[in-house]
C-alpha cells in the first residue's frame, strides 16, 4: 500500500470526527486567548499554575471522552473543555508555543514575568520533540483521535519538559 492509499484510508476513518474537531478548534480558538490574557494580567504563569495543570492529567485521562460525548453529569463536559483550554494556555508561555488542531498559541514573555519563563526557554528541544509526538499520537491512535494525541503531549510536556 502506497502513501496516497494510506492517507485516503486515514481520511475515511477520521471522517466522523471532522465536524466535531472543527467545532472544538473554533471553541479553543476563542477560549485559550482569554486564559492567556488572564495569565498576562497577573504577570505570567507561576509554579502554582503549572501544578494545577499537572493535576488535571489524572482527571482528563479518566474522563477525556467527555470532550467527544456529552457527560451525564451536568457541567462535566464544560469542565473538561476548560481544563484543556487552560493547559494549552499554560504551554503557550513556553518558547515555541504549542500547535494543536491547526491553531498555534505562543505567548511572548513580558519583563514582569518570573524566572519560570526563562526556565522554559532552556527546554526548547524537549518541546519540539513532544509536539511531534502529539501529532504522531493523533495519526496512530485511530480510535480516539483528540484525547490520546493531546493528552499524550501534555503528559510529556508537564512531566518531562516542565
GROMACS .gro file of C-alpha atoms in nm:
model
  162
    1UNK     CA    1   0.000   0.000   0.000
    2UNK     CA    2   0.150   0.333  -0.101
    3UNK     CA    3   0.139   0.659   0.095
    4UNK     CA    4  -0.153   0.801  -0.103
    5UNK     CA    5  -0.368   0.497  -0.030
    6UNK     CA    6  -0.279   0.511   0.340
    7UNK     CA    7  -0.372   0.879   0.351
    8UNK     CA    8  -0.709   0.808   0.189
    9UNK     CA    9  -0.771   0.526   0.438
   10UNK     CA   10  -0.694   0.758   0.731
   11UNK     CA   11  -0.924   1.028   0.592
   12UNK     CA   12  -1.209   0.778   0.569
   13UNK     CA   13  -1.154   0.660   0.927
   14UNK     CA   14  -1.138   1.015   1.068
   15UNK     CA   15  -1.432   1.145   0.865
   16UNK     CA   16  -1.688   1.119   1.150
   17UNK     CA   17  -1.462   1.328   1.376
   18UNK     CA   18  -1.404   1.619   1.136
   19UNK     CA   19  -1.713   1.830   1.225
   20UNK     CA   20  -1.653   1.779   1.596
   21UNK     CA   21  -1.283   1.867   1.570
   22UNK     CA   22  -1.367   2.178   1.369
   23UNK     CA   23  -1.608   2.291   1.639
   24UNK     CA   24  -1.358   2.209   1.913
   25UNK     CA   25  -1.086   2.400   1.727
   26UNK     CA   26  -1.308   2.707   1.693
   27UNK     CA   27  -1.406   2.695   2.059
   28UNK     CA   28  -1.045   2.661   2.171
   29UNK     CA   29  -0.953   2.949   1.940
   30UNK     CA   30  -1.183   3.169   2.148
   31UNK     CA   31  -1.117   3.026   2.498
   32UNK     CA   32  -0.738   2.991   2.503
   33UNK     CA   33  -0.664   3.362   2.435
   34UNK     CA   34  -0.890   3.453   2.729
   35UNK     CA   35  -0.689   3.227   2.959
   36UNK     CA   36  -0.365   3.372   2.818
   37UNK     CA   37  -0.492   3.725   2.885
   38UNK     CA   38  -0.579   3.640   3.244
   39UNK     CA   39  -0.230   3.496   3.298
   40UNK     CA   40  -0.068   3.801   3.139
   41UNK     CA   41  -0.266   4.038   3.360
   42UNK     CA   42  -0.123   3.856   3.661
   43UNK     CA   43   0.230   3.887   3.518
   44UNK     CA   44   0.263   3.540   3.362
   45UNK     CA   45   0.237   3.181   3.475
   46UNK     CA   46   0.355   3.067   3.815
   47UNK     CA   47   0.458   2.736   3.965
   48UNK     CA   48   0.106   2.711   4.111
   49UNK     CA   49  -0.041   2.733   3.760
   50UNK     CA   50   0.183   2.451   3.641
   51UNK     CA   51   0.097   2.237   3.945
   52UNK     CA   52  -0.274   2.296   3.884
   53UNK     CA   53  -0.241   2.197   3.516
   54UNK     CA   54  -0.049   1.884   3.612
   55UNK     CA   55  -0.330   1.791   3.849
   56UNK     CA   56  -0.572   1.788   3.554
   57UNK     CA   57  -0.394   1.495   3.390
   58UNK     CA   58  -0.548   1.221   3.602
   59UNK     CA   59  -0.894   1.371   3.560
   60UNK     CA   60  -0.855   1.409   3.183
   61UNK     CA   61  -0.710   1.061   3.145
   62UNK     CA   62  -1.009   0.908   3.320
   63UNK     CA   63  -1.279   1.130   3.166
   64UNK     CA   64  -1.129   1.271   2.846
   65UNK     CA   65  -1.405   1.118   2.636
   66UNK     CA   66  -1.636   1.385   2.783
   67UNK     CA   67  -1.494   1.614   2.513
   68UNK     CA   68  -1.642   1.384   2.248
   69UNK     CA   69  -1.959   1.271   2.414
   70UNK     CA   70  -2.165   1.481   2.650
   71UNK     CA   71  -2.127   1.367   3.008
   72UNK     CA   72  -2.432   1.253   3.200
   73UNK     CA   73  -2.337   1.485   3.484
   74UNK     CA   74  -2.425   1.847   3.423
   75UNK     CA   75  -2.120   2.068   3.361
   76UNK     CA   76  -1.865   1.787   3.329
   77UNK     CA   77  -1.808   1.840   2.956
   78UNK     CA   78  -1.756   2.214   3.005
   79UNK     CA   79  -1.518   2.143   3.290
   80UNK     CA   80  -1.303   1.914   3.068
   81UNK     CA   81  -1.302   2.178   2.794
   82UNK     CA   82  -1.186   2.445   3.041
   83UNK     CA   83  -0.909   2.216   3.163
   84UNK     CA   84  -0.781   2.159   2.810
   85UNK     CA   85  -0.801   2.531   2.727
   86UNK     CA   86  -0.607   2.620   3.042
   87UNK     CA   87  -0.342   2.356   2.973
   88UNK     CA   88  -0.290   2.493   2.622
   89UNK     CA   89  -0.270   2.848   2.759
   90UNK     CA   90  -0.001   2.750   3.011
   91UNK     CA   91   0.202   2.566   2.746
   92UNK     CA   92   0.176   2.870   2.518
   93UNK     CA   93   0.415   3.052   2.753
   94UNK     CA   94   0.695   2.812   2.659
   95UNK     CA   95   0.937   2.905   2.383
   96UNK     CA   96   0.784   2.797   2.053
   97UNK     CA   97   0.435   2.774   2.197
   98UNK     CA   98   0.202   2.489   2.107
   99UNK     CA   99   0.028   2.394   1.785
  100UNK     CA  100  -0.292   2.194   1.822
  101UNK     CA  101  -0.588   2.146   1.583
  102UNK     CA  102  -0.419   2.371   1.330
  103UNK     CA  103  -0.405   2.657   1.579
  104UNK     CA  104  -0.077   2.796   1.711
  105UNK     CA  105  -0.061   2.962   2.051
  106UNK     CA  106   0.259   3.133   2.158
  107UNK     CA  107   0.278   3.394   2.430
  108UNK     CA  108   0.578   3.621   2.430
  109UNK     CA  109   0.715   3.680   2.779
  110UNK     CA  110   0.686   4.018   2.944
  111UNK     CA  111   0.964   4.163   3.156
  112UNK     CA  112   0.747   4.131   3.464
  113UNK     CA  113   0.744   3.752   3.441
  114UNK     CA  114   0.942   3.543   3.683
  115UNK     CA  115   1.229   3.303   3.622
  116UNK     CA  116   0.984   3.038   3.512
  117UNK     CA  117   0.967   3.165   3.154
  118UNK     CA  118   1.346   3.165   3.126
  119UNK     CA  119   1.344   2.811   3.264
  120UNK     CA  120   1.109   2.708   2.982
  121UNK     CA  121   1.342   2.861   2.722
  122UNK     CA  122   1.613   2.612   2.813
  123UNK     CA  123   1.379   2.323   2.730
  124UNK     CA  124   1.313   2.411   2.367
  125UNK     CA  125   1.437   2.080   2.225
  126UNK     CA  126   1.203   1.884   2.451
  127UNK     CA  127   0.902   2.089   2.342
  128UNK     CA  128   0.970   2.034   1.974
  129UNK     CA  129   1.003   1.659   2.017
  130UNK     CA  130   0.687   1.648   2.226
  131UNK     CA  131   0.490   1.840   1.964
  132UNK     CA  132   0.593   1.582   1.704
  133UNK     CA  133   0.487   1.311   1.945
  134UNK     CA  134   0.145   1.473   1.976
  135UNK     CA  135   0.074   1.466   1.605
  136UNK     CA  136   0.200   1.109   1.562
  137UNK     CA  137  -0.021   1.013   1.853
  138UNK     CA  138  -0.317   1.161   1.666
  139UNK     CA  139  -0.237   0.967   1.350
  140UNK     CA  140  -0.151   0.633   1.510
  141UNK     CA  141  -0.437   0.607   1.756
  142UNK     CA  142  -0.736   0.591   1.525
  143UNK     CA  143  -0.998   0.513   1.787
  144UNK     CA  144  -0.960   0.826   1.999
  145UNK     CA  145  -0.805   1.097   1.783
  146UNK     CA  146  -0.822   1.405   2.007
  147UNK     CA  147  -0.790   1.256   2.351
  148UNK     CA  148  -0.481   1.044   2.306
  149UNK     CA  149  -0.298   1.296   2.089
  150UNK     CA  150  -0.340   1.597   2.313
  151UNK     CA  151  -0.317   1.420   2.646
  152UNK     CA  152  -0.006   1.233   2.532
  153UNK     CA  153   0.162   1.562   2.452
  154UNK     CA  154   0.053   1.740   2.765
  155UNK     CA  155   0.170   1.446   2.976
  156UNK     CA  156   0.512   1.457   2.813
  157UNK     CA  157   0.543   1.834   2.849
  158UNK     CA  158   0.434   1.853   3.212
  159UNK     CA  159   0.634   1.552   3.328
  160UNK     CA  160   0.938   1.578   3.102
  161UNK     CA  161   0.989   1.937   3.000
  162UNK     CA  162   0.847   2.137   3.288
   0.00000   0.00000   0.00000
